[in-house]
PDB file of C-alpha atoms in Angstrom:
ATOM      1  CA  UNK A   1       0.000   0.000   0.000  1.00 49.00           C
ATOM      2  CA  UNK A   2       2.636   2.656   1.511  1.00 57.00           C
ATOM      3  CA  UNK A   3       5.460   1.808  -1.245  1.00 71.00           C
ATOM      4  CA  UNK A   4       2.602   1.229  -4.341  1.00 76.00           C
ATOM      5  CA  UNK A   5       1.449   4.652  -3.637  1.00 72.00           C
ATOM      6  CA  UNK A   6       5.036   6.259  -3.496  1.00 76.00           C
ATOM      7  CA  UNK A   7       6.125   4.038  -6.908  1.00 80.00           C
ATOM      8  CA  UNK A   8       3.008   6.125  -8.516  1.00 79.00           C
ATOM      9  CA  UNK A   9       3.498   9.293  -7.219  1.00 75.00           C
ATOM     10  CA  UNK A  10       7.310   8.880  -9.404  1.00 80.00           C
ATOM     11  CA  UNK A  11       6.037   7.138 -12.252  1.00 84.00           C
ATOM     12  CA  UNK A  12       6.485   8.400 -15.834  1.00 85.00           C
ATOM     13  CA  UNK A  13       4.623   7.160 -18.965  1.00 86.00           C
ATOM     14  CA  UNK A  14       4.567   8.592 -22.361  1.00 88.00           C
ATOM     15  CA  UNK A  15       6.396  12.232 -21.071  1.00 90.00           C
ATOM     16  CA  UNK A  16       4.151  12.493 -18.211  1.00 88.00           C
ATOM     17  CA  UNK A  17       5.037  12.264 -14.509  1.00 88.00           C
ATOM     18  CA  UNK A  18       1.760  13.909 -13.024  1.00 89.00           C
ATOM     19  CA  UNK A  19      -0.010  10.255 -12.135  1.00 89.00           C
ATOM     20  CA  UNK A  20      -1.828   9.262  -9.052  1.00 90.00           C
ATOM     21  CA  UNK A  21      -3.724   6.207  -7.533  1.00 90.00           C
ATOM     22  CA  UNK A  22      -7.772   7.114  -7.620  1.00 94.00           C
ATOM     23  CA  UNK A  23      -9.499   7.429  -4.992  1.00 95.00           C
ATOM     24  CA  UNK A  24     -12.021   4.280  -3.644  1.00 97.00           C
ATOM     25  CA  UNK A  25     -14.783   7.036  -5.542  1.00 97.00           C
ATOM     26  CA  UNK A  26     -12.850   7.166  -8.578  1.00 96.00           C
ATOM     27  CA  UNK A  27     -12.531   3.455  -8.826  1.00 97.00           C
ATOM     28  CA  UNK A  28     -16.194   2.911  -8.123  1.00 97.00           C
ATOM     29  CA  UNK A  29     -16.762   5.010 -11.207  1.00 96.00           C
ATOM     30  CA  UNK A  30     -13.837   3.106 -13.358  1.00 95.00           C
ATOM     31  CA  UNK A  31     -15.830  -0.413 -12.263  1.00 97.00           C
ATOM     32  CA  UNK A  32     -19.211   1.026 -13.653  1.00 97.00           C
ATOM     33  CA  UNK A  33     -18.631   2.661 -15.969  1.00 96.00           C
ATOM     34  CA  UNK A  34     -15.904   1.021 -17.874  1.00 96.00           C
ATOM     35  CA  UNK A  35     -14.996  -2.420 -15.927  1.00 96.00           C
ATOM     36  CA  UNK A  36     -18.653  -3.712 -16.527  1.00 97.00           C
ATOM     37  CA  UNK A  37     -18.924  -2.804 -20.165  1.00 97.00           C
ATOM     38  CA  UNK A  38     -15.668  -4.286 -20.833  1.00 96.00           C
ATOM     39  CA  UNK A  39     -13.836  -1.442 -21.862  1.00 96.00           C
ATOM     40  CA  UNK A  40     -10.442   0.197 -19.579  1.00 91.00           C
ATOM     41  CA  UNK A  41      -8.675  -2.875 -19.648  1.00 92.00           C
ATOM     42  CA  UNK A  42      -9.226  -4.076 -15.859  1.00 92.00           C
ATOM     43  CA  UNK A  43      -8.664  -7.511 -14.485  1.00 93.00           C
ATOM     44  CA  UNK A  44     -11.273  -8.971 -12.183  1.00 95.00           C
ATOM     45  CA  UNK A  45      -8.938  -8.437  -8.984  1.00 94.00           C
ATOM     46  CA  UNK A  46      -8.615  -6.124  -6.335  1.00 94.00           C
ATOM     47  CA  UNK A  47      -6.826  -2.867  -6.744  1.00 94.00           C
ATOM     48  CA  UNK A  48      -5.142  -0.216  -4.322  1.00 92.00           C
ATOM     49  CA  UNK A  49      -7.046   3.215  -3.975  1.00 94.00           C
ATOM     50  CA  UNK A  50      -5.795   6.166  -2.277  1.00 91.00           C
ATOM     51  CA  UNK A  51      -7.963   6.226   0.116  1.00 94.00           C
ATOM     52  CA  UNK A  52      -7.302   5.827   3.866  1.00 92.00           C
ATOM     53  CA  UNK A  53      -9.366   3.747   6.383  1.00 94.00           C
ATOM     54  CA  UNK A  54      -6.878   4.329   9.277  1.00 94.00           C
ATOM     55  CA  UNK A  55      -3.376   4.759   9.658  1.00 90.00           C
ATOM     56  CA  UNK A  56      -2.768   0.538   9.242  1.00 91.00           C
ATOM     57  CA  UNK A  57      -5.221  -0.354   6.687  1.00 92.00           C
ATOM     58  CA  UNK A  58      -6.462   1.311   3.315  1.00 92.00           C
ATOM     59  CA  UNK A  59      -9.098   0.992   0.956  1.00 95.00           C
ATOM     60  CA  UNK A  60      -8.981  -1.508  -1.971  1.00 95.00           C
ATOM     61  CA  UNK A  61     -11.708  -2.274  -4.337  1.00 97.00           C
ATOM     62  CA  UNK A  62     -12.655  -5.281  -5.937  1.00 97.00           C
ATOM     63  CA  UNK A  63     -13.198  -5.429  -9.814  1.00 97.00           C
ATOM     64  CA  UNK A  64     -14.761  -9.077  -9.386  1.00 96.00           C
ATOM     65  CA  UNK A  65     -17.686  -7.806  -7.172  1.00 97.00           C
ATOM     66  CA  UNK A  66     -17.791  -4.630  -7.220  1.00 97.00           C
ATOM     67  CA  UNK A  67     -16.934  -3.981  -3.141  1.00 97.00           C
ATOM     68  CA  UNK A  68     -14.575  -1.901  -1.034  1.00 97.00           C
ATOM     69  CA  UNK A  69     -12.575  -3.535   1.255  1.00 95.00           C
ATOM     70  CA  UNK A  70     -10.350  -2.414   4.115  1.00 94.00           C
ATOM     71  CA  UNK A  71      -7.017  -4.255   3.645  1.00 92.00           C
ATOM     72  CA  UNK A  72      -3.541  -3.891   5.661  1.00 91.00           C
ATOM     73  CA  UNK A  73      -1.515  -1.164   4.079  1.00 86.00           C
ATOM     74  CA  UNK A  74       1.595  -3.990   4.226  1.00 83.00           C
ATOM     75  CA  UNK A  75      -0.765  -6.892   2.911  1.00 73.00           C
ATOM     76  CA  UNK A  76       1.243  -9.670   1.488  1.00 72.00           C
ATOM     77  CA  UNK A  77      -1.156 -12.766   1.015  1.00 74.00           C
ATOM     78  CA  UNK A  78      -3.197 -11.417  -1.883  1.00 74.00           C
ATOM     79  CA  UNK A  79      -2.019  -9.467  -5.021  1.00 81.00           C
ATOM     80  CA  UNK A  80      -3.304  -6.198  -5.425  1.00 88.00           C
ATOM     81  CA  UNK A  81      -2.868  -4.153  -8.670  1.00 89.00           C
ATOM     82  CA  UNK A  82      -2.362  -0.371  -8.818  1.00 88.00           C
ATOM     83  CA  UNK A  83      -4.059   1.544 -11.594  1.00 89.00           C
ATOM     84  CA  UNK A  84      -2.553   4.653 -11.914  1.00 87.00           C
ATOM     85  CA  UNK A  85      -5.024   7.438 -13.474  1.00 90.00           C
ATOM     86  CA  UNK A  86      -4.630  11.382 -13.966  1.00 88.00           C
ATOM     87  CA  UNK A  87      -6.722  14.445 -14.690  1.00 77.00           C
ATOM     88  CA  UNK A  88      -6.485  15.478 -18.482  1.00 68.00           C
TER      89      UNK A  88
END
């Protein structure tokens, strides 16, 4: 969780540097209105938001039911993915 969301915050694609990991909102939207219509590209798995629960856990949501979860920020049973988005 802590090192995904400092890997986005200095990743660079295609000239641009200004990326950032949604928020649980934002990936609400992404799941309905892309994820379910097949479109963005999105595996059926859970993926990190930027969203905080508390200081130990953050919010994750899952692209196979469409559900926030509260998972450990240093979570190491499951695989999370981190899809990094930004404003254009």
């Amino acid at each position: 969780g802590t090192v995904v969301a400092k890997e986005v915050l200095a990743y660079t694609f295609n000239g641009y540097d200004d990326w950032f990991l949604p928020s649980i909102e934002e990936l609400d939207l992404m799941y309905q209105n892309l994820h379910l219509r097949s479109l963005g590209d999105m595996s059926n798995s859970l993926y990190w938001s930027s969203t905080q629960f508390d200081a130990d856990n953050a919010k994750s949501f899952d692209f196979t039911t469409g559900n926030a979860l509260n998972i450990p920020k240093n979570e190491t049973k499951n695989i999370i993915n981190a899809r990094t988005v930004r404003y254009f």
